[in-house]
Short mmCIF file of C-alpha atoms in Angstrom, two decimals:
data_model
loop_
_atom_site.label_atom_id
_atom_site.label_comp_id
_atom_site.label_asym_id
_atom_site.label_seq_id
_atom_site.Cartn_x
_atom_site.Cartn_y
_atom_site.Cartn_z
CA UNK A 1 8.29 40.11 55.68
CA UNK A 2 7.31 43.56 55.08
CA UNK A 3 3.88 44.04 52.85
CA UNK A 4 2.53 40.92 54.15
CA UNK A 5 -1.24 40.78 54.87
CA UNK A 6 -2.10 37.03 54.31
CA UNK A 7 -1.20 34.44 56.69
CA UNK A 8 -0.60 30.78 56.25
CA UNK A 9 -1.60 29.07 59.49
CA UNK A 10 1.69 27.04 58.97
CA UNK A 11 4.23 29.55 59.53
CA UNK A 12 5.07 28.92 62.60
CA UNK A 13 6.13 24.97 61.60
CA UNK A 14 8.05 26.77 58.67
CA UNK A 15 9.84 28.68 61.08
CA UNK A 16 10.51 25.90 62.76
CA UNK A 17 12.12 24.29 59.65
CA UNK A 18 14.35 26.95 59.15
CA UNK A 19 12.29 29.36 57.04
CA UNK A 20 12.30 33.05 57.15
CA UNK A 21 9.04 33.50 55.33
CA UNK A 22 10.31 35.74 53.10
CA UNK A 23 6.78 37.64 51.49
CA UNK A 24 5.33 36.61 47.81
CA UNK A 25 1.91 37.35 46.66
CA UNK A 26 1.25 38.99 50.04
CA UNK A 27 1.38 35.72 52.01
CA UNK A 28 5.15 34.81 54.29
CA UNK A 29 6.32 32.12 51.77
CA UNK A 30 9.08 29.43 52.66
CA UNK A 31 11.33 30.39 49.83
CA UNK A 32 13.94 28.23 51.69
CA UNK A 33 14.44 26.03 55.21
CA UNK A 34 17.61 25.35 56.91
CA UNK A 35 18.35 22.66 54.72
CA UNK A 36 19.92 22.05 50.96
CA UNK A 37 17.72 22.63 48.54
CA UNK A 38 18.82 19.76 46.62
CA UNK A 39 17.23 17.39 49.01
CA UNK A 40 14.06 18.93 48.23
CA UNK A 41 14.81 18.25 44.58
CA UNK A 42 15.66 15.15 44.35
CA UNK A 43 12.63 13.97 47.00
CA UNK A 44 10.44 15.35 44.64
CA UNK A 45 11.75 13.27 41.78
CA UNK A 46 12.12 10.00 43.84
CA UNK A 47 9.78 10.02 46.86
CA UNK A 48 7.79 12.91 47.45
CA UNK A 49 7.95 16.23 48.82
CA UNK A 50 5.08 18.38 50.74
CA UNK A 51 4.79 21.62 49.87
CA UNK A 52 2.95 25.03 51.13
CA UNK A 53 1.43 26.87 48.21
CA UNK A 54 -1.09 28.36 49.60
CA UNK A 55 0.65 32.30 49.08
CA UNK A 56 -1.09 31.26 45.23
CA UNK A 57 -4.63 33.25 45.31
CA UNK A 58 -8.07 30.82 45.48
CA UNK A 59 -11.30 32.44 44.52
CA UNK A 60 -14.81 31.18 43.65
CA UNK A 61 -16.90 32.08 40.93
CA UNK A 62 -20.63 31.40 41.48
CA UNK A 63 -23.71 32.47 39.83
CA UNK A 64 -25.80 32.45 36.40
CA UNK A 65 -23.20 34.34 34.66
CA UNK A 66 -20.00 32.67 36.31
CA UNK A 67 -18.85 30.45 33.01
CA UNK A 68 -19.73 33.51 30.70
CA UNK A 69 -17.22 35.57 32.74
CA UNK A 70 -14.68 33.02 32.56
CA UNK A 71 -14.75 32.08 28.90
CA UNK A 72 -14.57 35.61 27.98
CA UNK A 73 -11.32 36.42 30.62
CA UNK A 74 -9.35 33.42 29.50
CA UNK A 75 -8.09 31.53 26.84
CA UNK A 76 -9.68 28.11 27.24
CA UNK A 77 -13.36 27.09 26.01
CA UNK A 78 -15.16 26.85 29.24
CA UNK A 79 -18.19 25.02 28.11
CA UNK A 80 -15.91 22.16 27.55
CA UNK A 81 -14.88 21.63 31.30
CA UNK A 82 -17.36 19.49 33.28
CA UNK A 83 -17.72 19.63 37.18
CA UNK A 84 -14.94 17.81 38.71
CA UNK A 85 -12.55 18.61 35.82
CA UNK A 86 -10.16 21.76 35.83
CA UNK A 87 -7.84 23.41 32.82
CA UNK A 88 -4.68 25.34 32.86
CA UNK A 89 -5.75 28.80 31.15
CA UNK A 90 -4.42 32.24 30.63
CA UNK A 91 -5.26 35.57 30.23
CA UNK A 92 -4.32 38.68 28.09
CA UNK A 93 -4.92 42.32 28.77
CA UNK A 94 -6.49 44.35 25.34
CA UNK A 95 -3.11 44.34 23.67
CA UNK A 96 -3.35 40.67 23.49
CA UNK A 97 -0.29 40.52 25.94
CA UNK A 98 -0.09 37.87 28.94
CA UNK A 99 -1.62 39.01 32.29
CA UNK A 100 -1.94 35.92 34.20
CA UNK A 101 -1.97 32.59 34.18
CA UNK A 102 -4.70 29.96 36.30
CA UNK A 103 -6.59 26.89 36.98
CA UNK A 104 -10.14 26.96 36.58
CA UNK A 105 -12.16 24.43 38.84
CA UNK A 106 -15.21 23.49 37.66
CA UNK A 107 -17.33 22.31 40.75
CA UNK A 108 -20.87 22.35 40.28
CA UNK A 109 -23.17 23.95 36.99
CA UNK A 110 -22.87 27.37 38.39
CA UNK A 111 -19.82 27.37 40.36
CA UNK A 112 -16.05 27.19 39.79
CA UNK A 113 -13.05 27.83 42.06
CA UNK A 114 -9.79 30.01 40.21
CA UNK A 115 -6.62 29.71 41.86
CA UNK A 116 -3.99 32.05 40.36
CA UNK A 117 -0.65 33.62 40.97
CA UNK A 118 0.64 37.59 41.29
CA UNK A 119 -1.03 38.67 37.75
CA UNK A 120 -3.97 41.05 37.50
CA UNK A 121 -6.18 37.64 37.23
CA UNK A 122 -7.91 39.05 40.17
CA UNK A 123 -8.53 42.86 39.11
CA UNK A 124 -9.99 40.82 35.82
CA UNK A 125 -12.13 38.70 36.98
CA UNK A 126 -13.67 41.60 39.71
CA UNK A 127 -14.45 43.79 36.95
CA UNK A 128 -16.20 40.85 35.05
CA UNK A 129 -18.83 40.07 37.99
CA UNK A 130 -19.90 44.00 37.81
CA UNK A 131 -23.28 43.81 36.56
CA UNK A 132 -23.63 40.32 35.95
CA UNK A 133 -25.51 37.74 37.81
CA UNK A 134 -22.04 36.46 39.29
CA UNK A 135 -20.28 36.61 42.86
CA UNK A 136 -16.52 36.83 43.66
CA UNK A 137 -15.38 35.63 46.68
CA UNK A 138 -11.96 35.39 47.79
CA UNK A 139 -11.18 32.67 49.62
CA UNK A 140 -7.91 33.35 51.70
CA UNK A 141 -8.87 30.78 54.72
CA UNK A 142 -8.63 27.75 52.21
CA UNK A 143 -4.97 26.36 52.19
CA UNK A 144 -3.15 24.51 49.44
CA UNK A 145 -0.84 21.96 50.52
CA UNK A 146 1.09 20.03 47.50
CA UNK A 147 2.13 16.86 48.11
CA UNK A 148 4.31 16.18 44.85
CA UNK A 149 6.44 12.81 43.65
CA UNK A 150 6.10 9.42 42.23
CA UNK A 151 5.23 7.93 45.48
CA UNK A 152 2.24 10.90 46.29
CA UNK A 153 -0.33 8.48 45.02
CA UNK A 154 0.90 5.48 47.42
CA UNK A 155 1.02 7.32 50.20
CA UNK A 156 -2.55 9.31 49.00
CA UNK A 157 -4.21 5.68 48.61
CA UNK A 158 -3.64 4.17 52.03
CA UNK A 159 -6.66 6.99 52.99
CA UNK A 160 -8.48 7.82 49.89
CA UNK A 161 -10.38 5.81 48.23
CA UNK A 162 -10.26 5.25 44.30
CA UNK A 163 -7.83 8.09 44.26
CA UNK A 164 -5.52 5.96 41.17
CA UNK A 165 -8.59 6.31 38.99
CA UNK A 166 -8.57 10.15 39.56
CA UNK A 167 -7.44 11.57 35.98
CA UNK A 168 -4.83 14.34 35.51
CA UNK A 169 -6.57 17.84 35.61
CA UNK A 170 -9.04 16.30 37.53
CA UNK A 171 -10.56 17.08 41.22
CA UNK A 172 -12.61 15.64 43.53
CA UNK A 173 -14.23 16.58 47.18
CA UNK A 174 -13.53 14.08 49.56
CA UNK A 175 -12.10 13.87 53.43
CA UNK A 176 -8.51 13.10 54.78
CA UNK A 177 -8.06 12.27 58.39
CA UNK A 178 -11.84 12.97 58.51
CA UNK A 179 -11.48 16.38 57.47
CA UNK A 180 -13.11 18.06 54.33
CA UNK A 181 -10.61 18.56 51.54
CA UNK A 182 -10.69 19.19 47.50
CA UNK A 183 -7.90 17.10 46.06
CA UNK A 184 -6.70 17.60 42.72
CA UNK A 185 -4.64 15.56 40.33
CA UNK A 186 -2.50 18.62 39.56
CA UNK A 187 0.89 20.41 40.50
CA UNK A 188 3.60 22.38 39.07
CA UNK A 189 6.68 19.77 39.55
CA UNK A 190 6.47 17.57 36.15
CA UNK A 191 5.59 14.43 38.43
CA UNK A 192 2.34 13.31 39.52
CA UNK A 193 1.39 15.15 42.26
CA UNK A 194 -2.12 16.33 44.17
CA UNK A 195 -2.81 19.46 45.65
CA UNK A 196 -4.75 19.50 49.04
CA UNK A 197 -6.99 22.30 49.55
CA UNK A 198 -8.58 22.38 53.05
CA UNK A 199 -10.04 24.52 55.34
CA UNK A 200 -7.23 26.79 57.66
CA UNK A 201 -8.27 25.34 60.80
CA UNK A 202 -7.65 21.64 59.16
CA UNK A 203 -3.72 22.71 57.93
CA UNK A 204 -2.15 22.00 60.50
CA UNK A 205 -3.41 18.51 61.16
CA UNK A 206 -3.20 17.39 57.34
CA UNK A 207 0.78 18.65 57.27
CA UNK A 208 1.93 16.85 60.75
CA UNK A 209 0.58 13.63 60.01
CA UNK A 210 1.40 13.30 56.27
CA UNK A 211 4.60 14.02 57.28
CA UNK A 212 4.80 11.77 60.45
CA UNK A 213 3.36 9.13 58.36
CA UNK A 214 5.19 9.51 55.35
CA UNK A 215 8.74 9.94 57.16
CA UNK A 216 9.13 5.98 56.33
CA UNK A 217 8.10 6.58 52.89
CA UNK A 218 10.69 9.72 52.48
CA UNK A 219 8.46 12.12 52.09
CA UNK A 220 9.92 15.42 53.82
CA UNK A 221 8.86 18.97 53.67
CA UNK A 222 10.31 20.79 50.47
CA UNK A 223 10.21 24.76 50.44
CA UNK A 224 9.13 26.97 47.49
CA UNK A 225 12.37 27.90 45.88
CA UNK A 226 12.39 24.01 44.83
CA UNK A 227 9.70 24.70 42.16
CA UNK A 228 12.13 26.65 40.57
CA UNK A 229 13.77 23.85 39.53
CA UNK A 230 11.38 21.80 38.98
CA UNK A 231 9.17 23.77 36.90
CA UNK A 232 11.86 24.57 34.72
CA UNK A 233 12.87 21.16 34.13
CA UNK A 234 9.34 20.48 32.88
CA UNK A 235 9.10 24.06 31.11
CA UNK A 236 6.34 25.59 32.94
CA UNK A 237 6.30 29.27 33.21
CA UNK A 238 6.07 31.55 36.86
CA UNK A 239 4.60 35.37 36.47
CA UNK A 240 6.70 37.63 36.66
CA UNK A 241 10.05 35.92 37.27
CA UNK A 242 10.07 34.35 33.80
CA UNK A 243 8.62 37.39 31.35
CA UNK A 244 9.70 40.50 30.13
CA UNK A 245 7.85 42.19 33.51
CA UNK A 246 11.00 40.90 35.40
CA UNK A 247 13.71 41.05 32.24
CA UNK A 248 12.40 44.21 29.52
CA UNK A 249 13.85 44.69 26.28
CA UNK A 250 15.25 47.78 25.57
CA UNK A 251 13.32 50.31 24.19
CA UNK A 252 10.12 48.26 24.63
CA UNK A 253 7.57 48.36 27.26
CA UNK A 254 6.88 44.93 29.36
CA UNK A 255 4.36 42.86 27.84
CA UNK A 256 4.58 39.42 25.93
CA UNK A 257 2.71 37.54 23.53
CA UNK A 258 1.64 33.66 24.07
CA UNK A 259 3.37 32.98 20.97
CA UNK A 260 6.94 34.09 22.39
CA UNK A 261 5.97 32.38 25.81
CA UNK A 262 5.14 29.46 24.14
CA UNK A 263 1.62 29.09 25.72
CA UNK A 264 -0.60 30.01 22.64
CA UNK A 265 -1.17 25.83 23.68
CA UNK A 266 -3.81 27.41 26.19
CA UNK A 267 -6.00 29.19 23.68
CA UNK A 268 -8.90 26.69 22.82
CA UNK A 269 -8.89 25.36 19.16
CA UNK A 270 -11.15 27.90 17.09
CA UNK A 271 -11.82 30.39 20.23
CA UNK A 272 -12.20 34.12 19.64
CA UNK A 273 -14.40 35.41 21.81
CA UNK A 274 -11.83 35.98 24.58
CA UNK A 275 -10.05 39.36 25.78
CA UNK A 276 -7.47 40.31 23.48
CA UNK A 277 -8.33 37.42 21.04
CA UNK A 278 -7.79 39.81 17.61
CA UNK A 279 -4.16 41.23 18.66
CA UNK A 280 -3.21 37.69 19.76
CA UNK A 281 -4.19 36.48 16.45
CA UNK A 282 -2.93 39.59 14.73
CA UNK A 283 0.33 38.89 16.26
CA UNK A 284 1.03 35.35 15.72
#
């Protein structure tokens, strides 16, 4: 677990499960517990799994110039996405090549939470706040549990109210087991799925009893590797493991265009005035 310098206040119940928290994105990450995989898999697809994601980076955005800095980093058409609503987005480097991919949270006029993976998202976005009437703060204290299958919602309802009417890509503040959490209709699994983001101090709580109370249910803890398989199944890309950063082409430096990724999806009908718009354009 060498290079590690972000802590999940769960790893000690991960260890428990089996886990050697190997390191990704600077955080001890369960790549795998004592048990098969495929459980994990098909409780996912069935039931429901819970998952620890929070080794993926959450900052917040705030400030005057906040949605100017956004809509000029990514892909997506910012002024589009109301508080309470979130988009999948990318973003390129100069060359017009992918850099990162994220979801934006919009949660107030001047505010918005990004959560990202291992890209340069965050070098990006740090630069964009210099000068500007903007503030960057990262947030490594809030945790992201994932609690992802067909029978999340079920489970989800018996404490949250009007959480069926909660749209996909959609997010709302609210409390679980009287604690303050964000919830969001969102996940990287192919099945409907919410992600829990609550305060460290709060993890620990949230995990035990969703999974005490969900054991009757079948809802077990599932470790990361699962997304793997998962994701792929429902064609949904992970930086670096899936681009030409982890898999070059000879005689050609790393760097890919969305158009070969297949995500030129994320680039808002009619945008240009993001980073890298021309050569993505050029290069279609």
């Amino acid at each position: 677990m060498a290079l590690t310098w972000r802590t999940s206040v769960l790893a000690d119940r991960h260890r428990a499960l089996g886990s050697k928290l190997e390191d990704w994105n600077g955080m001890g990450t369960t790549w795998t517990y004592g048990h098969d995989m495929a459980l994990d898999h098909v409780a996912i697809r069935t039931k429901a799994g819970l998952m620890d994601v929070s080794g993926l980076k959450k900052l917040h955005l705030v400030g005057p110039h906040a949605s100017a800095i956004l809509h000029f980093a990514t892909t997506r058409d910012v002024t589009k996405v109301y508080p309470g609503k979130s988009v999948y987005a990318c973003m390129l480097n100069e060359a017009g090549h992918f850099i990162e991919d994220c979801i934006l949270y919009r949660t107030g006029p001047n505010s918005w939470m990004v959560v990202h993976g291992s890209g340069t998202g965050h070098e990006t976005l740090a630069r964009g706040v210099v000068g500007r009437n903007a503030t960057m703060v990262v947030d490594d204290d809030l945790h992201d549990l994932s609690l992802q299958g067909p029978l999340a919602v079920e489970y989800l309802s018996r404490h949250i109210p009007g959480i069926r009417a909660l749209k996909y890509f959609h997010h709302l503040p609210t409390t679980l087991f009287g604690r303050p959490i964000l919830l969001s209709r969102t996940g990287y699994t192919g099945e409907r799925g919410y992600e829990i983001f609550c305060k460290g101090e709060d993890a620990g709580l949230i995990w035990d009893t969703i999974l005490e109370e969900g054991k009757g249910l079948g809802i077990i803890p599932t470790c990361f590797s699962t997304l793997d398989m998962l994701r792929v199944e429902s064609y949904l890309l992970f930086y670096p493991y899936d681009m030409s950063q982890m898999y070059p082409f000879e005689n050609e430096p790393p760097g890919d265009t969305l158009w070969e990724l297949g995500l030129d999806f994320t680039v808002s009908p009619g945008k240009t005035d993001f980073r890298g718009a021309e050569q993505h354009y050029k290069m279609k």
